[in-house]
CSV table of C-alpha atoms in Angstrom, one decimal:
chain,number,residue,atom,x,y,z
R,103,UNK,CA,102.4,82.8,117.5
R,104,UNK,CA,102.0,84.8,114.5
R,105,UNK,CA,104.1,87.7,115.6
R,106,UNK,CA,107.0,85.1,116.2
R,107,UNK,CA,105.8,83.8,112.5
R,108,UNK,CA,106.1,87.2,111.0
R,109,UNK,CA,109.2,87.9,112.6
R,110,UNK,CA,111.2,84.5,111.6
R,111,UNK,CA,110.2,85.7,107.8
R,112,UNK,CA,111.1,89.3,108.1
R,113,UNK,CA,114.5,87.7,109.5
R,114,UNK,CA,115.0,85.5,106.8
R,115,UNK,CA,114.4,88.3,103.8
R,116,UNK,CA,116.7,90.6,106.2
R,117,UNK,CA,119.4,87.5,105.4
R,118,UNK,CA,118.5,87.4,102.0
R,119,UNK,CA,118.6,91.1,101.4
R,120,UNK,CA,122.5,91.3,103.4
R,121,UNK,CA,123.5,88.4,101.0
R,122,UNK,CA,122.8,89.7,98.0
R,123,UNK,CA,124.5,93.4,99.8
R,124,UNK,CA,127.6,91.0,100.1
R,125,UNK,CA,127.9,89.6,97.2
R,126,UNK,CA,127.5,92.9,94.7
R,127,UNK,CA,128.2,95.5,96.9
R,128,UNK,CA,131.7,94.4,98.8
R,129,UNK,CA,133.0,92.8,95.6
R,130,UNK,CA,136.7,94.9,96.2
R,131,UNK,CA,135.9,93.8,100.1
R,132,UNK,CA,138.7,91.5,101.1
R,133,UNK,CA,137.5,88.0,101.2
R,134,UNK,CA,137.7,87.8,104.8
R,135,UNK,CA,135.3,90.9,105.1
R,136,UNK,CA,132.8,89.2,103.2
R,137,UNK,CA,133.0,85.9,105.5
R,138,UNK,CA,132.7,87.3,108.2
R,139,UNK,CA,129.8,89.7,107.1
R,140,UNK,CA,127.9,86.4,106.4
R,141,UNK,CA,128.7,84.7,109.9
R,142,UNK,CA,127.1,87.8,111.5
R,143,UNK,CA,124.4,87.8,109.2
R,144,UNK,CA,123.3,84.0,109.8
R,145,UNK,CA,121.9,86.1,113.5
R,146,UNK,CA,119.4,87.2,111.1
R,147,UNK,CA,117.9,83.8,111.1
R,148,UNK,CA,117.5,82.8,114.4
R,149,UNK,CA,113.6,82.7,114.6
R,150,UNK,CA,113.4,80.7,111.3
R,151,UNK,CA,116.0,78.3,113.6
R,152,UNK,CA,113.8,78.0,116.6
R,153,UNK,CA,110.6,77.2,114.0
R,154,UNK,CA,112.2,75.3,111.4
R,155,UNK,CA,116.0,74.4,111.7
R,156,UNK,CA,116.0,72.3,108.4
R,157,UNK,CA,114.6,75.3,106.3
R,158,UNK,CA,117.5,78.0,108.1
R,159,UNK,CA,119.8,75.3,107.5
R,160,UNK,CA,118.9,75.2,104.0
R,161,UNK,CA,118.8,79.6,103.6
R,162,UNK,CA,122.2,79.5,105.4
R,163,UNK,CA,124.4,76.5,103.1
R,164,UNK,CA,122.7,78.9,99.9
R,165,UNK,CA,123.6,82.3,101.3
R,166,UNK,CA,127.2,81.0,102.3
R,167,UNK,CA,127.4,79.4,99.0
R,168,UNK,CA,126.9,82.4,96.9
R,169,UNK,CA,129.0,84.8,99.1
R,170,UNK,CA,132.0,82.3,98.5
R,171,UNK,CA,131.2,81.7,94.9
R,172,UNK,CA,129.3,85.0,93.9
R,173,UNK,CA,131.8,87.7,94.7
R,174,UNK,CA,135.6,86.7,93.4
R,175,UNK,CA,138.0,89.4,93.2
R,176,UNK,CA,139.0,90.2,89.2
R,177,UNK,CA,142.5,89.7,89.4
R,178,UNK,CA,144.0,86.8,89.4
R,179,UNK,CA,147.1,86.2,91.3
R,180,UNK,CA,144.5,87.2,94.4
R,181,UNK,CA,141.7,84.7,93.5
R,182,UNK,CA,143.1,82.3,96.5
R,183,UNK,CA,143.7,84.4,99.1
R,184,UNK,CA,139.8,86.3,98.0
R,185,UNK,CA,138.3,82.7,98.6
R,186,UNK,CA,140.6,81.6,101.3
R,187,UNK,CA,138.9,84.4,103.2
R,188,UNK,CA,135.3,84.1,102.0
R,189,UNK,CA,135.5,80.3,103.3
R,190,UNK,CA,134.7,81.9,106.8
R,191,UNK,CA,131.3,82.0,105.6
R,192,UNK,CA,130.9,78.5,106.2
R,193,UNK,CA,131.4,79.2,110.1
R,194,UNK,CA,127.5,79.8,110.0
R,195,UNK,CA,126.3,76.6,108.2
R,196,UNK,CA,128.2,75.0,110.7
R,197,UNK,CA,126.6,77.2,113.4
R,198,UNK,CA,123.0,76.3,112.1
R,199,UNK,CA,124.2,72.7,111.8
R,200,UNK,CA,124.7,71.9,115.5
R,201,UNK,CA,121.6,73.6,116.2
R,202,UNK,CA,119.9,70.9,113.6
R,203,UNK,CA,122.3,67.8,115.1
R,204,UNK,CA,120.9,69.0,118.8
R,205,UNK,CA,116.9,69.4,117.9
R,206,UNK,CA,116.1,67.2,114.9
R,207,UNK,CA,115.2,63.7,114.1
R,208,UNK,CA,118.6,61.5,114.0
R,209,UNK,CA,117.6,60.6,110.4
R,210,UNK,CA,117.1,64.5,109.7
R,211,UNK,CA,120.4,65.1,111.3
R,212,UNK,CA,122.7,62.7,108.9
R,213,UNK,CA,121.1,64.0,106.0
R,214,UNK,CA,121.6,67.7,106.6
R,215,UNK,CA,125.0,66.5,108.2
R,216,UNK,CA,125.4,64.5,104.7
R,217,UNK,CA,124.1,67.3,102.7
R,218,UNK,CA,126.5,70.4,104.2
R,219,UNK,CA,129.7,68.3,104.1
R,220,UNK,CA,128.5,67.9,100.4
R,221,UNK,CA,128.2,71.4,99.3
R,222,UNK,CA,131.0,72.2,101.3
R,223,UNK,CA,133.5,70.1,100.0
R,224,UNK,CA,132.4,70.6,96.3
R,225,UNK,CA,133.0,74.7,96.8
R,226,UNK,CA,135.8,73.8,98.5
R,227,UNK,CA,137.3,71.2,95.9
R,228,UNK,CA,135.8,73.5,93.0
R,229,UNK,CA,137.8,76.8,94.4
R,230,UNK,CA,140.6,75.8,96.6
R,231,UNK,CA,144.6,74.8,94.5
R,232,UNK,CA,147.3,73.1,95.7
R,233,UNK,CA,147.6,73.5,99.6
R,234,UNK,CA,145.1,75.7,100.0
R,235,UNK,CA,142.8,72.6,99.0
R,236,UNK,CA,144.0,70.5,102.1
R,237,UNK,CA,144.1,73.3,104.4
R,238,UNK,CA,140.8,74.6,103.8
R,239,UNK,CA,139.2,71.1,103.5
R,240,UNK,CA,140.6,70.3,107.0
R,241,UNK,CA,139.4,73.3,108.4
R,242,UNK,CA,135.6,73.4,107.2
R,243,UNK,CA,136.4,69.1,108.1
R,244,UNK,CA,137.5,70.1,112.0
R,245,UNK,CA,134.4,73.1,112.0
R,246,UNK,CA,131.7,70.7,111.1
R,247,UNK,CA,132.7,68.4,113.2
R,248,UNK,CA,133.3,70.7,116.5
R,249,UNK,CA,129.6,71.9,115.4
R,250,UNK,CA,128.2,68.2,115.1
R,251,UNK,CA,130.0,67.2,118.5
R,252,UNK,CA,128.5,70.2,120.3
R,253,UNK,CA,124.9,69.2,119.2
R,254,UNK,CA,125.3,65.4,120.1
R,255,UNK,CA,126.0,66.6,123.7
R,256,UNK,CA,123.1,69.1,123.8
R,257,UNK,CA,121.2,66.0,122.9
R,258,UNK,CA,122.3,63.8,125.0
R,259,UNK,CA,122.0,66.3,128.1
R,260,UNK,CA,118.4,67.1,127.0
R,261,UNK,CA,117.9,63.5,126.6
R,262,UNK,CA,119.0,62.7,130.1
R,263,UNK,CA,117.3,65.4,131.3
R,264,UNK,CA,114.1,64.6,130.1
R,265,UNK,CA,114.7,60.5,131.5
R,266,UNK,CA,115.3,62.0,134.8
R,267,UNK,CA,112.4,64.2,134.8
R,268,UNK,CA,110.0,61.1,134.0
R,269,UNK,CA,112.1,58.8,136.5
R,270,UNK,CA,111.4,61.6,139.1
R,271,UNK,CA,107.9,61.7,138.6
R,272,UNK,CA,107.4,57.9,138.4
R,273,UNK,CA,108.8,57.7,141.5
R,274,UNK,CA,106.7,60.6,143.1
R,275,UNK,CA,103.5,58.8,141.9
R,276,UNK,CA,104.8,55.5,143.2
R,277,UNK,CA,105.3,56.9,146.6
R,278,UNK,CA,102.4,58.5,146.4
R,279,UNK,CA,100.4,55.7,145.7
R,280,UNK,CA,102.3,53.9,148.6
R,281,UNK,CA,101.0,56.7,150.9
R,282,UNK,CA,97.9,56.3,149.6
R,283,UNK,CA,97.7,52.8,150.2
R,284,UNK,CA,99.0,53.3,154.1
R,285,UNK,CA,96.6,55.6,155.0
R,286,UNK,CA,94.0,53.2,153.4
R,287,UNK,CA,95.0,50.6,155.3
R,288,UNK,CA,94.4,52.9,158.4
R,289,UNK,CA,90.7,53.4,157.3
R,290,UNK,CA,90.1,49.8,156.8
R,291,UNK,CA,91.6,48.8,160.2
R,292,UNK,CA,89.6,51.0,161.9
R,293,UNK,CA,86.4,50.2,160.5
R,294,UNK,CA,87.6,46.4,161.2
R,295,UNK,CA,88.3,47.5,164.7
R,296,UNK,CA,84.9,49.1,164.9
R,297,UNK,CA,82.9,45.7,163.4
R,298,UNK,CA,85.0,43.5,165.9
R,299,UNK,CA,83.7,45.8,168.9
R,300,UNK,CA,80.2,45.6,167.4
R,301,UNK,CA,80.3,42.3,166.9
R,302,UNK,CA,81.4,41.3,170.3
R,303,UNK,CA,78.7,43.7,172.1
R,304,UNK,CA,76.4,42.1,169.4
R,305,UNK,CA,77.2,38.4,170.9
R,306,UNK,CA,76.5,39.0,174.6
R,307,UNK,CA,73.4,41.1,174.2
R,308,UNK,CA,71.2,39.3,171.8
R,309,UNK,CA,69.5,37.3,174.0
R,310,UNK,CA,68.8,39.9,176.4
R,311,UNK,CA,69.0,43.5,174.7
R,312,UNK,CA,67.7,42.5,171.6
R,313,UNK,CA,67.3,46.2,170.6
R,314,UNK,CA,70.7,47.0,171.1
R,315,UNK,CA,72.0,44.1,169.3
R,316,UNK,CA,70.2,45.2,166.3
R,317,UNK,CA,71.6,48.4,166.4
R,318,UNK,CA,75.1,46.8,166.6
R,319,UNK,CA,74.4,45.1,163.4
R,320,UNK,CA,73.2,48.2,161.7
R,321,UNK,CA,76.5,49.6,162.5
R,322,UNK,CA,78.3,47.1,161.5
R,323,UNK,CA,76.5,46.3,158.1
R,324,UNK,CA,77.1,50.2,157.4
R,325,UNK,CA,80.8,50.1,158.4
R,326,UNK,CA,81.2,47.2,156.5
R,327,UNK,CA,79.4,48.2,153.5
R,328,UNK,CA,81.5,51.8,153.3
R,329,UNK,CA,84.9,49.9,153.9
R,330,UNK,CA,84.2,47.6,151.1
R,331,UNK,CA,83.1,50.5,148.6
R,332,UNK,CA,86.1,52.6,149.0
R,333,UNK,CA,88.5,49.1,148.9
R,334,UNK,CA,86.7,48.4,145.5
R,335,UNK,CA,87.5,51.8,143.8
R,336,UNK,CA,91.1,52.1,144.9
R,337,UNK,CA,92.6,48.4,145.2
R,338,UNK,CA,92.7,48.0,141.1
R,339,UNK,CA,94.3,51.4,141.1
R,340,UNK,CA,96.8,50.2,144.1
R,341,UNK,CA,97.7,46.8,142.7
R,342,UNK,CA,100.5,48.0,141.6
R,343,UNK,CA,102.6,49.4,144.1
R,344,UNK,CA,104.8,47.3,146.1
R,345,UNK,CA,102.9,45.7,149.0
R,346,UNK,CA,105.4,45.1,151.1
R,347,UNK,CA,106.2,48.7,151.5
R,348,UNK,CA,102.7,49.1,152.5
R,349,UNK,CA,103.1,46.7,155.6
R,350,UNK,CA,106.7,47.9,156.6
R,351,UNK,CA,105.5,50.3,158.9
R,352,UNK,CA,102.9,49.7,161.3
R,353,UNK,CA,99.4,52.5,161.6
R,354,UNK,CA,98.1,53.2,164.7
R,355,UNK,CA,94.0,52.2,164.8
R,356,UNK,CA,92.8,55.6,164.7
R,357,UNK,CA,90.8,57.3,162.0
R,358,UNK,CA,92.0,59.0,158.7
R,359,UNK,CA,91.5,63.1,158.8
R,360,UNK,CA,88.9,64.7,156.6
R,361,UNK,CA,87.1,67.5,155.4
R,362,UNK,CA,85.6,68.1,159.3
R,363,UNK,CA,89.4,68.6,160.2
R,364,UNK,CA,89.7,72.1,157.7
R,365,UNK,CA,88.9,74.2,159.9
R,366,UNK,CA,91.9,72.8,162.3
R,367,UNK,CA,94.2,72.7,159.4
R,368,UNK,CA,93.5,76.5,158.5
R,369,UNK,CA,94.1,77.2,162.1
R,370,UNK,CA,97.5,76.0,161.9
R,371,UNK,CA,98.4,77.7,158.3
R,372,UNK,CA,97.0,80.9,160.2
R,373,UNK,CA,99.9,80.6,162.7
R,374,UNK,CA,102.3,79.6,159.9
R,375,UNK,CA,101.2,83.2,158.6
R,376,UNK,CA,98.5,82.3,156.0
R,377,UNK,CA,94.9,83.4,156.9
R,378,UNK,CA,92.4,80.8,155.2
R,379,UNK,CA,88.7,81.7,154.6
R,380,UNK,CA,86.4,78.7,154.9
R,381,UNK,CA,83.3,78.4,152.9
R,382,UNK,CA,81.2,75.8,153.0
R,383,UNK,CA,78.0,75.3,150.7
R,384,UNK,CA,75.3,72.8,150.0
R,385,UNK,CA,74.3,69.9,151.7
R,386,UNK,CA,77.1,68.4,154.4
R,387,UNK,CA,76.8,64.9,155.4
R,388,UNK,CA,79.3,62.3,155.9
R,389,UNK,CA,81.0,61.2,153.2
R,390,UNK,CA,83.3,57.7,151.9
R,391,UNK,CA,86.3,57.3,154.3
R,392,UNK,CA,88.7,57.5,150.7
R,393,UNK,CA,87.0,60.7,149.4
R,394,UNK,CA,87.1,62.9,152.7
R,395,UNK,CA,90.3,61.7,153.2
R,396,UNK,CA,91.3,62.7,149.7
R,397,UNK,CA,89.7,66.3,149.9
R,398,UNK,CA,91.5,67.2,152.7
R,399,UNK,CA,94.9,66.0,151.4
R,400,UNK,CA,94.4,68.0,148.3
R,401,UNK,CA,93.1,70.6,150.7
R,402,UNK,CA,96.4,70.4,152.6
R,403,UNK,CA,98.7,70.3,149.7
R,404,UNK,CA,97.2,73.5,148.3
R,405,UNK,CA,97.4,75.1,151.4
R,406,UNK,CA,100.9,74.0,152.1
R,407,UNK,CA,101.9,75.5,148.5
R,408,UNK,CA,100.4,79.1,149.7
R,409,UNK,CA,102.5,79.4,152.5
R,410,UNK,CA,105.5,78.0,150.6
R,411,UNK,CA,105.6,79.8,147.2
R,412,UNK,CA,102.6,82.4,146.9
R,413,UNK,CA,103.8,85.3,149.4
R,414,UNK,CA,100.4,86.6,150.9
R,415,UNK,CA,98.7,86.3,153.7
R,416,UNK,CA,95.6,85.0,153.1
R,417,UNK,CA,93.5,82.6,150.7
R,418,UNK,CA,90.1,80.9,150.2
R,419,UNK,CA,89.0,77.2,151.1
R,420,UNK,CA,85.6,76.5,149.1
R,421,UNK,CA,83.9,73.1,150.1
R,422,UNK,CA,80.5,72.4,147.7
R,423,UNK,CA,78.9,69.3,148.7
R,424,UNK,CA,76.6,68.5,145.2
R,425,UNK,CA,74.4,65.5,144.9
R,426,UNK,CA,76.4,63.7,142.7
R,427,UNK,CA,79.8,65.0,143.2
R,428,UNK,CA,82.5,67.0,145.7
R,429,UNK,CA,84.0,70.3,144.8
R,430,UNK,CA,86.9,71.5,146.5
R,431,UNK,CA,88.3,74.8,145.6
R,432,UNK,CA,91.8,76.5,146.8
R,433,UNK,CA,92.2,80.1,145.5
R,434,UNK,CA,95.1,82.6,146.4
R,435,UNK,CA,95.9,85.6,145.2
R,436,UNK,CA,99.6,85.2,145.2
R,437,UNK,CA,102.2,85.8,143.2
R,438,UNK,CA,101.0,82.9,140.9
R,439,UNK,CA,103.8,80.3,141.2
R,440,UNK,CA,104.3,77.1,143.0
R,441,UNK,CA,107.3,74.5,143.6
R,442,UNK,CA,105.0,72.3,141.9
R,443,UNK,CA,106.1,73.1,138.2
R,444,UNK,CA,110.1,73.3,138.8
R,445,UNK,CA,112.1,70.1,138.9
R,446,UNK,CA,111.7,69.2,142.7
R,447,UNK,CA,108.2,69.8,143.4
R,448,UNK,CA,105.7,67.0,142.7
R,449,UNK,CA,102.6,68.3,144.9
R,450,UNK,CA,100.4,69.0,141.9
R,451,UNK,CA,101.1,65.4,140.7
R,452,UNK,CA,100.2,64.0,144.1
R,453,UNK,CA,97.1,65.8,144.3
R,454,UNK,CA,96.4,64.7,140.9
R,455,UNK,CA,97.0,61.0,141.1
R,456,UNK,CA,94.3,61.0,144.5
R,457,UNK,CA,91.9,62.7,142.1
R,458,UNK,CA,92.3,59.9,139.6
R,459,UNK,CA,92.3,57.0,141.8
R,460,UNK,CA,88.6,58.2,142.3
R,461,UNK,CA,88.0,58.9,139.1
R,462,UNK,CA,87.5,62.5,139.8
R,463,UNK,CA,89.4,65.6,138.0
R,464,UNK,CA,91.7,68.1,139.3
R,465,UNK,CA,93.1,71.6,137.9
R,466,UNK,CA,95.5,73.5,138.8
R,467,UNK,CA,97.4,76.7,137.1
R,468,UNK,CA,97.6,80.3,136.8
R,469,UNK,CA,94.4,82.8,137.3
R,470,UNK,CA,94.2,85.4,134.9
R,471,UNK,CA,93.6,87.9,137.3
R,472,UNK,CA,96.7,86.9,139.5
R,473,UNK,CA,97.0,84.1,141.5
R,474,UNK,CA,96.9,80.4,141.6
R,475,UNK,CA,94.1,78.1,141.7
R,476,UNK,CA,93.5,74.4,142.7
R,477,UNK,CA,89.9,73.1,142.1
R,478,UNK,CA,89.0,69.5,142.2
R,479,UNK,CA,86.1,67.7,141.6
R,480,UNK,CA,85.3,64.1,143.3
R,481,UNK,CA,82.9,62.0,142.7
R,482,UNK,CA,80.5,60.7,145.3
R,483,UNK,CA,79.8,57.0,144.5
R,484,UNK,CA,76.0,56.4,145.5
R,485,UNK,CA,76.2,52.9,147.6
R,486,UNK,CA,78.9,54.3,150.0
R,487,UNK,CA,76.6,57.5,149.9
R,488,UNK,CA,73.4,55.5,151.2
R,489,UNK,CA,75.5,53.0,153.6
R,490,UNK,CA,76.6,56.0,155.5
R,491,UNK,CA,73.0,57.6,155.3
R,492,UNK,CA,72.0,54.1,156.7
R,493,UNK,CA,74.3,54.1,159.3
């Protein structure tokens, strides 16, 4: 940042310096000579344009201005044709202008709009006669507006670009959330399909197994009590998508993958060409149906984006099971991209949104030793934790 400061002001005294060369050294120069040496010198002021377009806009109407007004030719009978050639110099306020029109505030863009067509028409008016007036009021009149036009459409492009982009990744989130809510529906139907078979072994027992009826009650106060945590953390979250997308396609009654299934996904990324190395630390013990099935999706993903973007062949799974939280590490040491930061990728914002929806944090971005790393962190809510220790 603050070689990109110095060099913006070392470009603008550069402009400064090449005006002031222009206007008392080139005073004999014909007048389009001069014009044109200001249109290439307005390149001096391109980083003061990418920082502050108001301010290069500002150097380049005053350097313009005292090229056209600041070097007239002695005689007379050529005064005209001196200014009718130093005009040119206008080409680069008009340059500097569209660049203003296409980045600024709309209100920033009339008034430096307002403010150039000003100046211009006063020097203009001020050194033009006769038919030279017209002509060269028409012209700077058609080159300001060519440069105003140019910078309404890079607007409007970046505009729609930018509404797109947001659409795009509403729409990602929403389906995500719809998956999200399918796969959720398959954990609860299972563990309702479990509690129905308990129940029923429950009912024609009791009187003469009493043991085992108990134990089907157990189970079923567990199941019951782990379904109804993880529908309490993610329904608010869910209420928003579409429900009837949810039902439109029917789950089959089996149960959700999870973090016991890793080692069978890295299997299959091994034969898509990716070795993965495994590590598990602390404590494992069963864990909430909606935050083992979210670790391995985020587990997946980053795997997924490995074999798809990182070009090596292997990369490192780290499972921490803490007391009060998951950690879930994916580390490669790629070439450090992924499709998830271009315009068609939207697996980082998948991953995130199933990190959120248990309010747990995920990271993702560039190593500085090379690479790419995805670490997330998922917390373990303590009455799902002791219903499944129960159970």
């Amino acid at each position: 940042m603050t070689r990109t400061k110095a060099a913006a002001w070392a470009g603008s005294a550069s402009y400064l310096l090449m005006v002031g060369l222009l206007v008392g050294g080139t005073a004999g120069a014909p007048g389009t000579v001069q014009g044109a040496g200001s249109l290439l010198a307005v390149g001096l002021l391109v980083g003061v344009v990418r920082r502050t377009p108001l301010s290069a806009l500002a150097m380049a109407l005053f350097g313009s201005t005292a090229v056209v007004v600041g070097a007239a030719s002695p005689v007379a009978e050529s005064l005209a044709a001196a200014y009718q050639g130093r005009f040119l110099s206008y080409l680069a306020v008009d340059l500097v202008l569209g660049f203003v029109v296409a980045t600024c505030a709309r209100r920033a863009s009339i008034v430096a709009v307002a403010v150039s067509f000003t100046v211009q028409l006063l020097v203009i008016g001020g050194f033009s006669q006769g038919n030279d007036l017209t002509v060269n009021g028409v012209i700077a009149l058609l080159a300001m507006a060519a440069s105003c036009m140019a910078g309404l459409l890079i607007r409007e492009r970046r505009e729609h670009a930018a509404a797109l982009r947001s659409q795009e990744v509403a729409e990602a989130v929403t389906a995500e959330r719809l998956r999200i809510a399918r796969e959720l529906h398959d954990m609860v139907a299972h563990s309702i399909g479990i509690i129905a078979i308990q129940a029923g072994v429950g009912s024609r027992v009791i009187q003469t197994q009493p043991a085992e009826a108990g134990e089907a009650l157990r189970t079923i106060e567990a199941t019951s009590r782990q379904t109804l945590s993880s529908l309490r953390r993610t329904l608010v979250a869910l209420r928003q998508a579409d429900g009837g997308a949810i039902g439109s396609e029917r789950s089959p009654l089996a149960p959700s993958p999870g973090l016991a299934d890793v080692e069978q996904l890295a299997a299959a990324t091994a034969d898509a060409g990716v070795r993965v190395d495994v590590r598990r630390s602390g404590e494992q013990r069963s864990l909430p149906a909606d935050v083992d099935l979210a670790a391995y999706r985020i587990v997946q993903e980053a795997l997924t984006n490995v074999v798809r973007h990182a070009g090596i062949g292997h990369c490192r799974v780290a499972i921490d099971f803490g007391d009060e939280e998951l950690f879930v590490e994916v580390v490669d040491d790629g070439r450090g991209t992924t499709g998830n930061g271009s315009a068609h990728g939207f697996g980082i914002v998948g991953m995130r949104e199933r990190a959120g929806l248990l309010d747990g944090h995920l990271s993702a971005g560039l190593r500085p030793e090379g690479g790419f790393r995805v670490a997330a962190r998922l917390p373990l809510p303590e009455p799902a934790t002791v219903a499944v220790e129960a159970r």
